[in-house]
mmCIF file of C-alpha atoms in Angstrom:
data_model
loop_
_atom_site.group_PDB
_atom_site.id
_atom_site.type_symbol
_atom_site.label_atom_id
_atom_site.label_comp_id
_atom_site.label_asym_id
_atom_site.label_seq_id
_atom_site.Cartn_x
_atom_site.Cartn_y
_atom_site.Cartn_z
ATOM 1 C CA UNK A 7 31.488 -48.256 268.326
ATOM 2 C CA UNK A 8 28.476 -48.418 266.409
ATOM 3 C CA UNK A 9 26.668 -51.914 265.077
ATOM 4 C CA UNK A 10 28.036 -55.279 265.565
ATOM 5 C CA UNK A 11 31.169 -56.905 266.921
ATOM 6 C CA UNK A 12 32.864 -59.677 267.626
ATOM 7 C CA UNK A 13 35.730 -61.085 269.276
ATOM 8 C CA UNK A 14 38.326 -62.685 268.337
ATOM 9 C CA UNK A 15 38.376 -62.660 264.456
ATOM 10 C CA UNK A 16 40.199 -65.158 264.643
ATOM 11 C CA UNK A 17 41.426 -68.477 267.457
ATOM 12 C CA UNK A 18 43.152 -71.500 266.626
ATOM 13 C CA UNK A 19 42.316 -74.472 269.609
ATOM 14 C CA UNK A 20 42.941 -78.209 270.162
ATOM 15 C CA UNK A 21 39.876 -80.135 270.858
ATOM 16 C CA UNK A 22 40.684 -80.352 274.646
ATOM 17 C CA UNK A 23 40.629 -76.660 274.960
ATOM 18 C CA UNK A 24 37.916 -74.540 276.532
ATOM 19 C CA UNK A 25 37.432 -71.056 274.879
ATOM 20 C CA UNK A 26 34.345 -68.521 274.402
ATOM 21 C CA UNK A 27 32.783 -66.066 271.394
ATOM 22 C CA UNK A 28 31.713 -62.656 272.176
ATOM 23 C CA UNK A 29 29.349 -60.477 270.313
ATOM 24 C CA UNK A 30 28.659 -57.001 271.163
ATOM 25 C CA UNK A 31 25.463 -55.334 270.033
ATOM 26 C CA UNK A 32 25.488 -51.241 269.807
ATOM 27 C CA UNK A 33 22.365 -51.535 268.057
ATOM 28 C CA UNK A 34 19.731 -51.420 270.937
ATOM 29 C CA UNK A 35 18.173 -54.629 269.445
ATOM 30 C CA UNK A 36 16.143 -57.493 271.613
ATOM 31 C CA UNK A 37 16.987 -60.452 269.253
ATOM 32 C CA UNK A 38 20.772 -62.050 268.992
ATOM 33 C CA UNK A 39 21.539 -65.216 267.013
ATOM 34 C CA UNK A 40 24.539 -67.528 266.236
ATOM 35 C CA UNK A 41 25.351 -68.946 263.053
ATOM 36 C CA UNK A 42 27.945 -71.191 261.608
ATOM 37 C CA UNK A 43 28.766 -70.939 258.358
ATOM 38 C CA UNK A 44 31.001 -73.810 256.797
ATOM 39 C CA UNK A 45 33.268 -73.660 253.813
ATOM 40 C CA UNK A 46 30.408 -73.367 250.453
ATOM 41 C CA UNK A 47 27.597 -73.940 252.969
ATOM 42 C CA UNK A 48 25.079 -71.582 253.206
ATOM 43 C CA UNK A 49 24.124 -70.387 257.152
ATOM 44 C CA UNK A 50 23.143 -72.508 259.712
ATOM 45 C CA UNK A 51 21.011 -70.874 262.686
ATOM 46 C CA UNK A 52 22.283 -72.474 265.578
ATOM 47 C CA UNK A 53 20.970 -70.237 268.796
ATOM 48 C CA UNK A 54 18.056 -67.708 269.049
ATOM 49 C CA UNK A 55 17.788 -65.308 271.741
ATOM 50 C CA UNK A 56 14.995 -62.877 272.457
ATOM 51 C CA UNK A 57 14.952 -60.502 275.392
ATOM 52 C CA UNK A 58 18.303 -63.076 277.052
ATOM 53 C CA UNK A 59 15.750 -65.813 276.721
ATOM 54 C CA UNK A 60 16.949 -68.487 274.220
ATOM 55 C CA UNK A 61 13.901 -69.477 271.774
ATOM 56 C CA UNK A 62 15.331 -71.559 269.633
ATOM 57 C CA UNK A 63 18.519 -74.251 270.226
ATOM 58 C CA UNK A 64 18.335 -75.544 266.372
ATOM 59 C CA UNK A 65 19.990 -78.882 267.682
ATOM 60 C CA UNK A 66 23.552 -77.762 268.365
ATOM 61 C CA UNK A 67 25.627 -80.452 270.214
ATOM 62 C CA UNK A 68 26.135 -79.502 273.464
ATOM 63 C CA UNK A 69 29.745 -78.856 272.996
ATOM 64 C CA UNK A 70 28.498 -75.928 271.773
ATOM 65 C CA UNK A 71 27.210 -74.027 274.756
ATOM 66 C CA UNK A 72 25.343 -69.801 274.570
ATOM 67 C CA UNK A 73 25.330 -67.258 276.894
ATOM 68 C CA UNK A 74 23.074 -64.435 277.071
ATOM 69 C CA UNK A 75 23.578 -62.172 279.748
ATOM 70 C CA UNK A 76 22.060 -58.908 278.611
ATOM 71 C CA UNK A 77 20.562 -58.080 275.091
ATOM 72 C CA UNK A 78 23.437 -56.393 273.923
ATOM 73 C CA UNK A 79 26.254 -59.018 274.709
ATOM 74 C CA UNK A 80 26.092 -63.106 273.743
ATOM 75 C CA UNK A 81 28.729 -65.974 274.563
ATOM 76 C CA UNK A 82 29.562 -68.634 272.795
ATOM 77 C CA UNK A 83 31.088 -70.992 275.032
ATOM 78 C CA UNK A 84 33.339 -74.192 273.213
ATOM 79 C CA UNK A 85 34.846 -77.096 274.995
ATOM 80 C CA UNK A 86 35.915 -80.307 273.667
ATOM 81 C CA UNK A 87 35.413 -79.215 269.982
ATOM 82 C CA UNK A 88 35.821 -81.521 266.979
ATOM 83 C CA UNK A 89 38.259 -80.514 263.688
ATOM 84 C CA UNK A 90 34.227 -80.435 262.008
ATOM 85 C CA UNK A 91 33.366 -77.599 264.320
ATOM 86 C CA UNK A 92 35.731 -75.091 262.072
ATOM 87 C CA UNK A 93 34.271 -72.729 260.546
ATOM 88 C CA UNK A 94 32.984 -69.129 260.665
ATOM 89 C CA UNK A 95 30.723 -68.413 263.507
ATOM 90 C CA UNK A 96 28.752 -65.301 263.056
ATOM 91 C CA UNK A 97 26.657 -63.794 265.422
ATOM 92 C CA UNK A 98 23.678 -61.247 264.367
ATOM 93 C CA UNK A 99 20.960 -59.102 265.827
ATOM 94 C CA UNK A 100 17.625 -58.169 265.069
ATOM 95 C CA UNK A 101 15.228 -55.215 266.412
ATOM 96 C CA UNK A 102 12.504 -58.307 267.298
ATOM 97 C CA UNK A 103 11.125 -61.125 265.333
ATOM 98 C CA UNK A 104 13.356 -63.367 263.728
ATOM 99 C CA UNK A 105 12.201 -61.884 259.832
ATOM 100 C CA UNK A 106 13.815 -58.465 261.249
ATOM 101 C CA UNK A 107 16.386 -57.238 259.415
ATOM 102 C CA UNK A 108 19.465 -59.360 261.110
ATOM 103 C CA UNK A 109 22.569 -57.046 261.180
ATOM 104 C CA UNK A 110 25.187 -59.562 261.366
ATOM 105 C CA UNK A 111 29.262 -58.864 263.050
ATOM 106 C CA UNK A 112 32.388 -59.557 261.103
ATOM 107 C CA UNK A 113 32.482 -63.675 262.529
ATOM 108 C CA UNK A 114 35.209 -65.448 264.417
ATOM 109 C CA UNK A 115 37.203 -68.048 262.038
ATOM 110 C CA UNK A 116 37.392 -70.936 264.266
ATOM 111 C CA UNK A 117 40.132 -73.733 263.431
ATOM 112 C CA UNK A 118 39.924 -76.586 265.394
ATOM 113 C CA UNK A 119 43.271 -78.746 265.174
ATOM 114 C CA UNK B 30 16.090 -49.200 250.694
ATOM 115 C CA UNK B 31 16.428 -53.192 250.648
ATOM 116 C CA UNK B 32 13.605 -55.599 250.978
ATOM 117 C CA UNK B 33 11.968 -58.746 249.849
ATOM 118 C CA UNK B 34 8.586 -59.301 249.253
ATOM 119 C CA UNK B 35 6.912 -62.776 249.880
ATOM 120 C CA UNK B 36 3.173 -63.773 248.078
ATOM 121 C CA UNK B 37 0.497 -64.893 248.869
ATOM 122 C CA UNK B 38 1.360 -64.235 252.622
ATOM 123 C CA UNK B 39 -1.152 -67.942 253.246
ATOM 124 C CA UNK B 40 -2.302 -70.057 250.954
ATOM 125 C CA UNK B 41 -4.481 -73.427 252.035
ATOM 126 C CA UNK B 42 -4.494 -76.314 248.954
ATOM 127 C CA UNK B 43 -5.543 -79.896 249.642
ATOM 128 C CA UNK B 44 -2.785 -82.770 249.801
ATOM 129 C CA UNK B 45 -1.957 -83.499 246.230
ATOM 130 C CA UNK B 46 -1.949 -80.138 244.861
ATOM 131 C CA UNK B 47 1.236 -78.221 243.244
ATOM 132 C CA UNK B 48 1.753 -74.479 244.433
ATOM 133 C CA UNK B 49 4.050 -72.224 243.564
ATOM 134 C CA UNK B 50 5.452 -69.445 246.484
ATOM 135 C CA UNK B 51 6.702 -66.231 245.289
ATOM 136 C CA UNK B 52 9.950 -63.892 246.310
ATOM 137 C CA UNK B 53 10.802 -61.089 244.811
ATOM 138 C CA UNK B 54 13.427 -58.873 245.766
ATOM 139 C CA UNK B 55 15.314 -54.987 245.744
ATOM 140 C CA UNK B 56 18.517 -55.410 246.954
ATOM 141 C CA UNK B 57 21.669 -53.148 246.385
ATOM 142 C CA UNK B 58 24.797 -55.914 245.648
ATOM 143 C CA UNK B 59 22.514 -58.802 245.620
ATOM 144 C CA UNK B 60 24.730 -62.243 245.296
ATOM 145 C CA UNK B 61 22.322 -64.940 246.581
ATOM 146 C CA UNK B 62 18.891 -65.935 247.319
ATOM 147 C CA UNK B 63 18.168 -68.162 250.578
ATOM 148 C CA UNK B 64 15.055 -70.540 251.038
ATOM 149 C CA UNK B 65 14.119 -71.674 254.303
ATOM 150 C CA UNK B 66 11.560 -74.131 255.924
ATOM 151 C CA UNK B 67 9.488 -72.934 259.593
ATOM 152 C CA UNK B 68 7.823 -75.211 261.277
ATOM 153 C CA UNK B 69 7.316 -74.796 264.916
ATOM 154 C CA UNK B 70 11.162 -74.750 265.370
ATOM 155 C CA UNK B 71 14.036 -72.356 263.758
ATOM 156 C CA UNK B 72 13.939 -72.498 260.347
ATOM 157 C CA UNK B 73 15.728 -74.989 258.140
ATOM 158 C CA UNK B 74 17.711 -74.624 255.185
ATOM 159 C CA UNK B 75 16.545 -75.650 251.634
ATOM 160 C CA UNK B 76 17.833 -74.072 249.257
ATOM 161 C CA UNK B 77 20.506 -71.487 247.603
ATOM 162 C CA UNK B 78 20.264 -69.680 244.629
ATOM 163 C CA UNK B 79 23.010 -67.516 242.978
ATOM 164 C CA UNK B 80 22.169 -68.184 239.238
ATOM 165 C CA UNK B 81 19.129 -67.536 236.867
ATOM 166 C CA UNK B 82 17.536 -69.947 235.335
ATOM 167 C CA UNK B 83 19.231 -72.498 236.809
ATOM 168 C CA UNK B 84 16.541 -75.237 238.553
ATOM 169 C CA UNK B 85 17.629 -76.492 242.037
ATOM 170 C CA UNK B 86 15.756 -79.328 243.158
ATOM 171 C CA UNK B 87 15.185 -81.413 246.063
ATOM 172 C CA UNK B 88 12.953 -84.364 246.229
ATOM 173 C CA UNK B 89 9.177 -82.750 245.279
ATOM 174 C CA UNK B 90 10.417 -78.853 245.906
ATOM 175 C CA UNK B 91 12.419 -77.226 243.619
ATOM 176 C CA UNK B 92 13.217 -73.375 243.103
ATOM 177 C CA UNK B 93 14.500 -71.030 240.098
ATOM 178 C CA UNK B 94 16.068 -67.420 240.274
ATOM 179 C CA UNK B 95 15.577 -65.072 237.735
ATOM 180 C CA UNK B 96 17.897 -62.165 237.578
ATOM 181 C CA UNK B 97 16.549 -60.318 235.473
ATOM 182 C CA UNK B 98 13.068 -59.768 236.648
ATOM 183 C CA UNK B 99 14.406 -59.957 240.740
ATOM 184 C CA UNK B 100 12.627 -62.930 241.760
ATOM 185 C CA UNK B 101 12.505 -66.806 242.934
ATOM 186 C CA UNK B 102 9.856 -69.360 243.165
ATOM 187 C CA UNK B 103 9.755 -72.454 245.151
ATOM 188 C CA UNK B 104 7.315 -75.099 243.899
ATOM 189 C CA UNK B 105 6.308 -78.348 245.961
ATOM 190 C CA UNK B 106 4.683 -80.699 243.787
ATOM 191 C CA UNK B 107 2.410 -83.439 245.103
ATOM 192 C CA UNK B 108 1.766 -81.925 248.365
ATOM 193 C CA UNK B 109 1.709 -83.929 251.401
ATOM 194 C CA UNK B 110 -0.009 -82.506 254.912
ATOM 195 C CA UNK B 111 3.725 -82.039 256.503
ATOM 196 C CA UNK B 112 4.611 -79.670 253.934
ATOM 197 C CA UNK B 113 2.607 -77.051 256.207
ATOM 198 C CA UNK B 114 5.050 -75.046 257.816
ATOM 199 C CA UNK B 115 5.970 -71.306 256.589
ATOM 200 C CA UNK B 116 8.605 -70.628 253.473
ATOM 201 C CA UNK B 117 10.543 -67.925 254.201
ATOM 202 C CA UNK B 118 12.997 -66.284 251.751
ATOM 203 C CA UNK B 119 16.017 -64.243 252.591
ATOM 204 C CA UNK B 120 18.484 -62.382 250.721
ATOM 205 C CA UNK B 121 22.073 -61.217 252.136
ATOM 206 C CA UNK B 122 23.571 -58.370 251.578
ATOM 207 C CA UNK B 123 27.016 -56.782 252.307
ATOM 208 C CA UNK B 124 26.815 -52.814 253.114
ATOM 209 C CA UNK B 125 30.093 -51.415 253.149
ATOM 210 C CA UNK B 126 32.168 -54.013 256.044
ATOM 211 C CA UNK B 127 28.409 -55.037 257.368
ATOM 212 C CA UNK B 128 26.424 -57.962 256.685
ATOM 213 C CA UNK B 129 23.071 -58.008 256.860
ATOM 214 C CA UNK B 130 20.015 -60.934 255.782
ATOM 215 C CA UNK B 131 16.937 -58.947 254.401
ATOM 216 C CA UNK B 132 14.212 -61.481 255.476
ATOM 217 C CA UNK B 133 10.339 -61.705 253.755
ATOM 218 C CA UNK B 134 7.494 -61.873 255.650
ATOM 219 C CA UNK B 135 6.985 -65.670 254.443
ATOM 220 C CA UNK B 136 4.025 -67.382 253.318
ATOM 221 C CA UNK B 137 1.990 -69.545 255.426
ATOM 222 C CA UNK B 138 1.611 -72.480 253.497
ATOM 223 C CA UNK B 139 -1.683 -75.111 254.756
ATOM 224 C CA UNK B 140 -2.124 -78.483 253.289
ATOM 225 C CA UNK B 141 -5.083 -79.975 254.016
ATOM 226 C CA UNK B 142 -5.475 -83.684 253.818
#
C-alpha cells in the first residue's frame, strides 16, 4: 500500500464514547500532522509531529488527545467529544519541515451525536 | 511539477508602512489559494481565495487572486510591530484520489517600530 491511509473513513459516536484515528504513512516521511476540516472551513492544523516528537499542539482541547508511536503511524485518540467536534479529520505527512510538500490520507468523517 | 513561489523571501519596513507579499503559483487542478500567519507557533489561518479579482479583507490585511496571471497578494496596511511573523501561502491540490498542500517558502516579514 503505497502513500497515505487512514482508518475508519467513516465512525458515528455519542459524546461519552472513547474511540481513536489511525494514519498510516508508506511514504518514509519524518513529519505527520492532523487537521480538521469543518463544513466550508478551510484546514485547521491541529497536531505537528516531527521525528514522534510533537512540535506544535495548535490549542486543541484536550478531548482531543495524539499519539505518535513511530514516524510512520499517528493516533488520534477522542473521548468525551462534543456534536462541534464533527467534521473531517485528515491526517498528512511531510518529508521534513512543515513547508514540505504535505501528502495528505483520504480523512475520517467524524459525526458526533 | 507543482509549486508555489513566495517573494521577497524577507522584507524589514518600519511600523506604519504598507507592503505587499507575493504568491504565485503552477499547479495542475488548482481550486484554492490558502494564506497563513507563523509566528513562533503553527501557523494560523487568514485567508481563502477561490475567485479572481475578488478582494478578501480582514481588518488592515487583505488579499486578491488573479487567475489569470497565477498569483495572490496579501497587503497589510498600517503596519504595526506584531505583524512580524512569516506569511506563508499554500495551494491544495487533488492528484488522482490524493491530496496534497503545495506550500511556499514564505516571506519573513520584520516591522520595525
Amino acid at each position: 500500500e503505497t502513500g497515505v491511509t487512514q482508518t475508519p473513513r467513516h465512525l458515528v459516536m455519542g459524546m461519552t464514547n472513547k474511540k481513536s484515528l489511525k494514519c498510516e504513512q508508506h511514504l518514509g516521511h519524518n513529519a505527520m500532522y492532523w487537521y480538521k476540516q469543518s463544513a466550508k472551513k478551510p484546514l485547521e492544523l491541529m497536531f505537528v509531529y516531527n521525528f514522534k516528537e510533537q512540535t506544535e499542539n495548535n490549542s486543541v482541547p484536550s478531548r482531543f488527545s495524539p499519539e505518535c508511536p513511530n514516524s510512520s503511524h499517528l493516533f488520534l485518540h477522542l473521548h468525551t467529544l462534543q456534536p462541534e467536534d464533527s467534521a473531517l479529520y485528515l491526517c498528512a505527512s511531510s518529508q521534513g519541515g512543515f513547508t514540505d510538500t504535505q501528502y495528505f490520507g483520504p480523512g475520517t468523517r467524524l459525526t458526533v451525536l | 511539477e507543482d509549486k508555489v513561489v513566495q517573494s521577497p523571501l524577507s522584507l524589514v519596513v518600519h511600523e506604519g508602512d504598507t507592503v505587499t507579499l507575493n504568491c504565485s503559483y503552477e499547479v495542475t487542478n488548482f481550486r484554492s489559494l490558502l494564506w497563513y500567519k507563523q509566528e513562533k507557533k503553527a501557523p494560523t489561518f487568514l485567508f481563502m481565495l477561490t475567485s479572481s479579482g475578488i478582494e478578501k479583507k480582514s481588518g488592515r490585511l487583505s488579499s486578491i487572486l488573479d487567475k489569470k496571471e497565477l498569483f495572490s497578494i496579501l497587503n497589510i496596511t498600517a503596519t504595526q510591530t506584531g505583524d512580524s511573523a512569516v506569511y506563508l501561502c499554500a495551494v491544495p491540490i487533488q492528484m488522482d484520489s490524493n491530496y496534497q498542500l503545495i506550500w511556499g517558502a514564505g516571506t519573513k516579514l520584520i516591522i520595525k517600530p
